[in-house]
Amino acid sequence: MSDIQLFRLNTTNGACELPSRAVAVEKQLQSLIEAQMETFLGVRFLATEYATGKTHKGRIDSLGLDENGCPVIIEYKRHSNENVINQGLFYLDWLLDHQAEFRWLVMEKLGKEAAEQIEWSGTRLLCIAADFTRYDQHAVQLIQRNIELIRYKLFADDLLLLELVNVVSVADTSAAAKSIESGADKPTPAGRDKTWQEQLSQATLEISVLFEQTTSYLQSLGDDVQEKPLKFYLAFRRLKNFASLVVQSKRLQLYLKLNPDSVEFVEGFSRDVRAIGHWGTGDLELSLRTQADLERAKVLIERSYQEN
């Protein structure tokens, strides 16, 4: 059970606790999340009640594509005693077996570019419920899939709490990823962007050390921080990304989800990239070349963590 309590403060009565509640019907929760999916979860909405065909005879509650280009299945349940995890795993297997169908859906809804950049290695299952049992939380630790358990609570008429209860993030074990890692020292064909592993293998010793220090700091911000290695960058997120790390041979590029207008720029260190294409998510770019740059960046990194 969640022990989160929410209070309304006012000068007349001091403080009063707001009682929490679950939705009356599952569809109410689903409609609420789908209407603001990108705001709540950093996921672009694709489809609702998506039919899995005559053989599987199922309906996926919500389908989406997250900010890193990873497919997302979302399943909702009102109560903790409903078997949302097993149901979600069933649909997750279906999705991985029907990649072409999902790619067409993305192309139809978000365009060709989004469809060509799908990151299948990061396919996620989000289970949203009023609560989860300790058996649920233990079970997901044993399942080698990207599964996130999210507890919700409604307070009053206009407040929604989403709490990340448990998360399992697995590394990409696909043949493509293994071939990239094993060939990190091989020449990169002309015209192809280098993966972050290839960039790191060719970086200076100073940048390699700085990479370890930066990732360690990002992970230390909280128990809810998830690190997701993708093809060209590493994403750090809670429910949504708060930082993306791109490796270059002579510097690290850190992208934060902060409004650049709220930051005082330092030449050579920070800049507004809202109108500049780049890997990862975030409108503020920080260039890290030394330990001093990382120390200077920590205030902004923590801000991004707190605000996302």
mmCIF file of C-alpha atoms in Angstrom, residues 69-238:
data_model
loop_
_atom_site.group_PDB
_atom_site.id
_atom_site.type_symbol
_atom_site.label_atom_id
_atom_site.label_comp_id
_atom_site.label_asym_id
_atom_site.label_seq_id
_atom_site.Cartn_x
_atom_site.Cartn_y
_atom_site.Cartn_z
ATOM 1 C CA GLY A 69 11.352 5.902 -30.073
ATOM 2 C CA CYS A 70 10.577 2.782 -28.004
ATOM 3 C CA PRO A 71 7.190 1.024 -28.393
ATOM 4 C CA VAL A 72 5.034 1.195 -25.258
ATOM 5 C CA ILE A 73 2.116 -0.968 -24.147
ATOM 6 C CA ILE A 74 -0.010 0.410 -21.305
ATOM 7 C CA GLU A 75 -2.436 -1.729 -19.324
ATOM 8 C CA TYR A 76 -4.755 -0.320 -16.647
ATOM 9 C CA LYS A 77 -6.464 -1.911 -13.660
ATOM 10 C CA ARG A 78 -8.596 -0.441 -10.901
ATOM 11 C CA HIS A 79 -7.563 -2.865 -8.174
ATOM 12 C CA SER A 80 -4.394 -4.662 -7.082
ATOM 13 C CA ASN A 81 -5.962 -8.124 -7.331
ATOM 14 C CA GLU A 82 -6.412 -7.975 -11.100
ATOM 15 C CA ASN A 83 -3.802 -9.795 -13.188
ATOM 16 C CA VAL A 84 -2.512 -6.830 -15.173
ATOM 17 C CA ILE A 85 1.111 -8.015 -15.432
ATOM 18 C CA ASN A 86 0.437 -11.390 -17.080
ATOM 19 C CA GLN A 87 -1.993 -9.775 -19.470
ATOM 20 C CA GLY A 88 0.568 -7.133 -20.384
ATOM 21 C CA LEU A 89 3.280 -9.748 -20.985
ATOM 22 C CA PHE A 90 0.943 -11.592 -23.345
ATOM 23 C CA TYR A 91 0.519 -8.419 -25.399
ATOM 24 C CA LEU A 92 4.238 -7.623 -25.212
ATOM 25 C CA ASP A 93 5.074 -10.931 -26.885
ATOM 26 C CA TRP A 94 2.426 -10.257 -29.510
ATOM 27 C CA LEU A 95 3.899 -6.837 -30.273
ATOM 28 C CA LEU A 96 7.435 -8.163 -30.717
ATOM 29 C CA ASP A 97 6.067 -10.782 -33.126
ATOM 30 C CA HIS A 98 4.144 -8.163 -35.143
ATOM 31 C CA GLN A 99 6.727 -5.451 -35.653
ATOM 32 C CA ALA A 100 5.677 -4.710 -39.226
ATOM 33 C CA GLU A 101 2.093 -4.045 -38.138
ATOM 34 C CA PHE A 102 3.258 -1.680 -35.407
ATOM 35 C CA ARG A 103 5.611 0.083 -37.818
ATOM 36 C CA TRP A 104 2.699 0.769 -40.174
ATOM 37 C CA LEU A 105 0.683 2.172 -37.281
ATOM 38 C CA VAL A 106 3.527 4.530 -36.341
ATOM 39 C CA MET A 107 3.924 5.611 -39.966
ATOM 40 C CA GLU A 108 0.207 6.339 -40.206
ATOM 41 C CA LYS A 109 0.046 8.327 -36.959
ATOM 42 C CA LEU A 110 3.489 9.942 -36.631
ATOM 43 C CA GLY A 111 5.075 9.736 -40.068
ATOM 44 C CA LYS A 112 7.787 7.851 -41.919
ATOM 45 C CA GLU A 113 10.722 9.283 -39.957
ATOM 46 C CA ALA A 114 9.329 8.088 -36.617
ATOM 47 C CA ALA A 115 8.613 4.650 -38.093
ATOM 48 C CA GLU A 116 12.189 4.309 -39.335
ATOM 49 C CA GLN A 117 13.662 5.166 -35.922
ATOM 50 C CA ILE A 118 11.766 2.687 -33.736
ATOM 51 C CA GLU A 119 13.994 1.314 -30.937
ATOM 52 C CA TRP A 120 12.713 -2.232 -30.503
ATOM 53 C CA SER A 121 15.340 -3.033 -27.874
ATOM 54 C CA GLY A 122 13.600 -0.660 -25.466
ATOM 55 C CA THR A 123 10.023 -1.936 -25.891
ATOM 56 C CA ARG A 124 8.226 -1.246 -22.601
ATOM 57 C CA LEU A 125 5.226 -2.475 -20.647
ATOM 58 C CA LEU A 126 3.616 0.029 -18.263
ATOM 59 C CA CYS A 127 1.103 -1.355 -15.778
ATOM 60 C CA ILE A 128 -0.991 1.342 -14.092
ATOM 61 C CA ALA A 129 -3.150 0.368 -11.121
ATOM 62 C CA ALA A 130 -4.490 1.701 -7.839
ATOM 63 C CA ASP A 131 -1.999 -0.562 -6.074
ATOM 64 C CA PHE A 132 0.217 -3.617 -6.492
ATOM 65 C CA THR A 133 0.873 -6.538 -4.192
ATOM 66 C CA ARG A 134 4.343 -7.449 -2.956
ATOM 67 C CA TYR A 135 4.045 -10.556 -5.141
ATOM 68 C CA ASP A 136 3.621 -8.326 -8.204
ATOM 69 C CA GLN A 137 6.725 -6.356 -7.305
ATOM 70 C CA HIS A 138 8.740 -9.523 -6.741
ATOM 71 C CA ALA A 139 7.512 -11.161 -9.943
ATOM 72 C CA VAL A 140 8.605 -8.349 -12.254
ATOM 73 C CA GLN A 141 12.146 -8.602 -10.881
ATOM 74 C CA LEU A 142 12.307 -12.170 -12.188
ATOM 75 C CA ILE A 143 11.028 -11.331 -15.664
ATOM 76 C CA GLN A 144 13.674 -10.158 -18.127
ATOM 77 C CA ARG A 145 11.518 -7.505 -19.769
ATOM 78 C CA ASN A 146 11.221 -3.724 -19.523
ATOM 79 C CA ILE A 147 8.303 -3.517 -17.081
ATOM 80 C CA GLU A 148 7.223 -0.537 -14.995
ATOM 81 C CA LEU A 149 4.595 -0.645 -12.258
ATOM 82 C CA ILE A 150 2.915 2.732 -11.769
ATOM 83 C CA ARG A 151 0.514 3.405 -8.912
ATOM 84 C CA TYR A 152 -2.114 6.094 -9.385
ATOM 85 C CA LYS A 153 -4.294 7.998 -6.938
ATOM 86 C CA LEU A 154 -6.932 10.644 -7.480
ATOM 87 C CA PHE A 155 -7.269 13.465 -4.965
ATOM 88 C CA ALA A 156 -10.231 15.840 -4.869
ATOM 89 C CA ASP A 157 -11.586 16.545 -8.349
ATOM 90 C CA ASP A 158 -8.500 17.796 -10.119
ATOM 91 C CA LEU A 159 -5.363 16.098 -8.769
ATOM 92 C CA LEU A 160 -3.729 12.941 -10.124
ATOM 93 C CA LEU A 161 -0.699 11.259 -8.554
ATOM 94 C CA LEU A 162 1.460 8.851 -10.568
ATOM 95 C CA GLU A 163 4.049 6.983 -8.506
ATOM 96 C CA LEU A 164 6.710 4.717 -10.006
ATOM 97 C CA VAL A 165 6.538 1.682 -7.722
ATOM 98 C CA ASN A 166 8.905 -0.728 -9.409
ATOM 99 C CA VAL A 167 10.860 -0.866 -12.628
ATOM 100 C CA VAL A 168 12.869 -3.513 -14.430
ATOM 101 C CA SER A 169 15.071 -2.361 -17.287
ATOM 102 C CA VAL A 170 16.966 -4.949 -19.303
ATOM 103 C CA ALA A 171 19.847 -4.428 -21.689
ATOM 104 C CA ASP A 172 19.386 -5.015 -25.398
ATOM 105 C CA THR A 173 20.288 -8.620 -26.145
ATOM 106 C CA SER A 174 19.430 -8.542 -29.823
ATOM 107 C CA ALA A 175 21.893 -9.826 -32.384
ATOM 108 C CA ALA A 176 22.209 -6.356 -33.857
ATOM 109 C CA ALA A 177 23.288 -4.834 -30.556
ATOM 110 C CA LYS A 178 25.804 -7.602 -29.914
ATOM 111 C CA SER A 179 27.353 -7.145 -33.335
ATOM 112 C CA ILE A 180 27.737 -3.424 -32.668
ATOM 113 C CA GLU A 181 29.454 -4.027 -29.347
ATOM 114 C CA SER A 182 31.760 -6.731 -30.703
ATOM 115 C CA GLY A 183 32.681 -4.514 -33.636
ATOM 116 C CA ALA A 184 33.265 -1.338 -31.665
ATOM 117 C CA ASP A 185 36.919 -1.184 -32.731
ATOM 118 C CA LYS A 186 36.189 -1.785 -36.407
ATOM 119 C CA PRO A 187 36.116 1.097 -38.905
ATOM 120 C CA THR A 188 32.743 2.764 -39.314
ATOM 121 C CA PRO A 189 31.434 2.826 -42.913
ATOM 122 C CA ALA A 190 31.356 6.294 -44.440
ATOM 123 C CA GLY A 191 28.009 8.039 -44.090
ATOM 124 C CA ARG A 192 26.871 6.088 -41.011
ATOM 125 C CA ASP A 193 26.542 7.725 -37.611
ATOM 126 C CA LYS A 194 28.623 6.036 -34.948
ATOM 127 C CA THR A 195 26.887 4.410 -32.005
ATOM 128 C CA TRP A 196 27.678 5.755 -28.558
ATOM 129 C CA GLN A 197 29.705 2.591 -27.852
ATOM 130 C CA GLU A 198 31.824 3.219 -30.940
ATOM 131 C CA GLN A 199 32.317 6.846 -29.960
ATOM 132 C CA LEU A 200 33.331 5.854 -26.438
ATOM 133 C CA SER A 201 35.842 3.279 -27.695
ATOM 134 C CA GLN A 202 37.543 6.038 -29.712
ATOM 135 C CA ALA A 203 37.347 8.750 -27.050
ATOM 136 C CA THR A 204 40.316 10.092 -25.126
ATOM 137 C CA LEU A 205 41.083 8.699 -21.685
ATOM 138 C CA GLU A 206 39.893 11.954 -20.102
ATOM 139 C CA ILE A 207 36.503 11.685 -21.829
ATOM 140 C CA SER A 208 36.172 8.002 -20.894
ATOM 141 C CA VAL A 209 36.746 8.866 -17.234
ATOM 142 C CA LEU A 210 34.355 11.815 -17.479
ATOM 143 C CA PHE A 211 31.736 9.510 -19.008
ATOM 144 C CA GLU A 212 31.925 7.195 -15.985
ATOM 145 C CA GLN A 213 31.721 10.135 -13.579
ATOM 146 C CA THR A 214 28.743 11.662 -15.403
ATOM 147 C CA THR A 215 26.702 8.464 -15.638
ATOM 148 C CA SER A 216 27.475 7.667 -12.000
ATOM 149 C CA TYR A 217 26.240 11.091 -10.914
ATOM 150 C CA LEU A 218 23.057 10.831 -12.984
ATOM 151 C CA GLN A 219 22.277 7.426 -11.470
ATOM 152 C CA SER A 220 22.914 8.719 -7.944
ATOM 153 C CA LEU A 221 20.168 11.344 -8.112
ATOM 154 C CA GLY A 222 17.505 8.916 -6.882
ATOM 155 C CA ASP A 223 16.381 5.309 -6.652
ATOM 156 C CA ASP A 224 13.826 6.023 -9.373
ATOM 157 C CA VAL A 225 16.436 6.893 -12.019
ATOM 158 C CA GLN A 226 16.493 4.512 -14.973
ATOM 159 C CA GLU A 227 19.391 4.390 -17.408
ATOM 160 C CA LYS A 228 18.431 3.224 -20.894
ATOM 161 C CA PRO A 229 21.255 2.714 -23.418
ATOM 162 C CA LEU A 230 19.956 3.306 -26.936
ATOM 163 C CA LYS A 231 21.778 3.192 -30.250
ATOM 164 C CA PHE A 232 23.171 6.721 -30.359
ATOM 165 C CA TYR A 233 22.744 7.988 -26.797
ATOM 166 C CA LEU A 234 21.914 7.036 -23.226
ATOM 167 C CA ALA A 235 18.594 8.177 -21.785
ATOM 168 C CA PHE A 236 18.120 8.841 -18.065
ATOM 169 C CA ARG A 237 14.529 8.975 -16.906
ATOM 170 C CA ARG A 238 12.072 8.708 -14.089
#
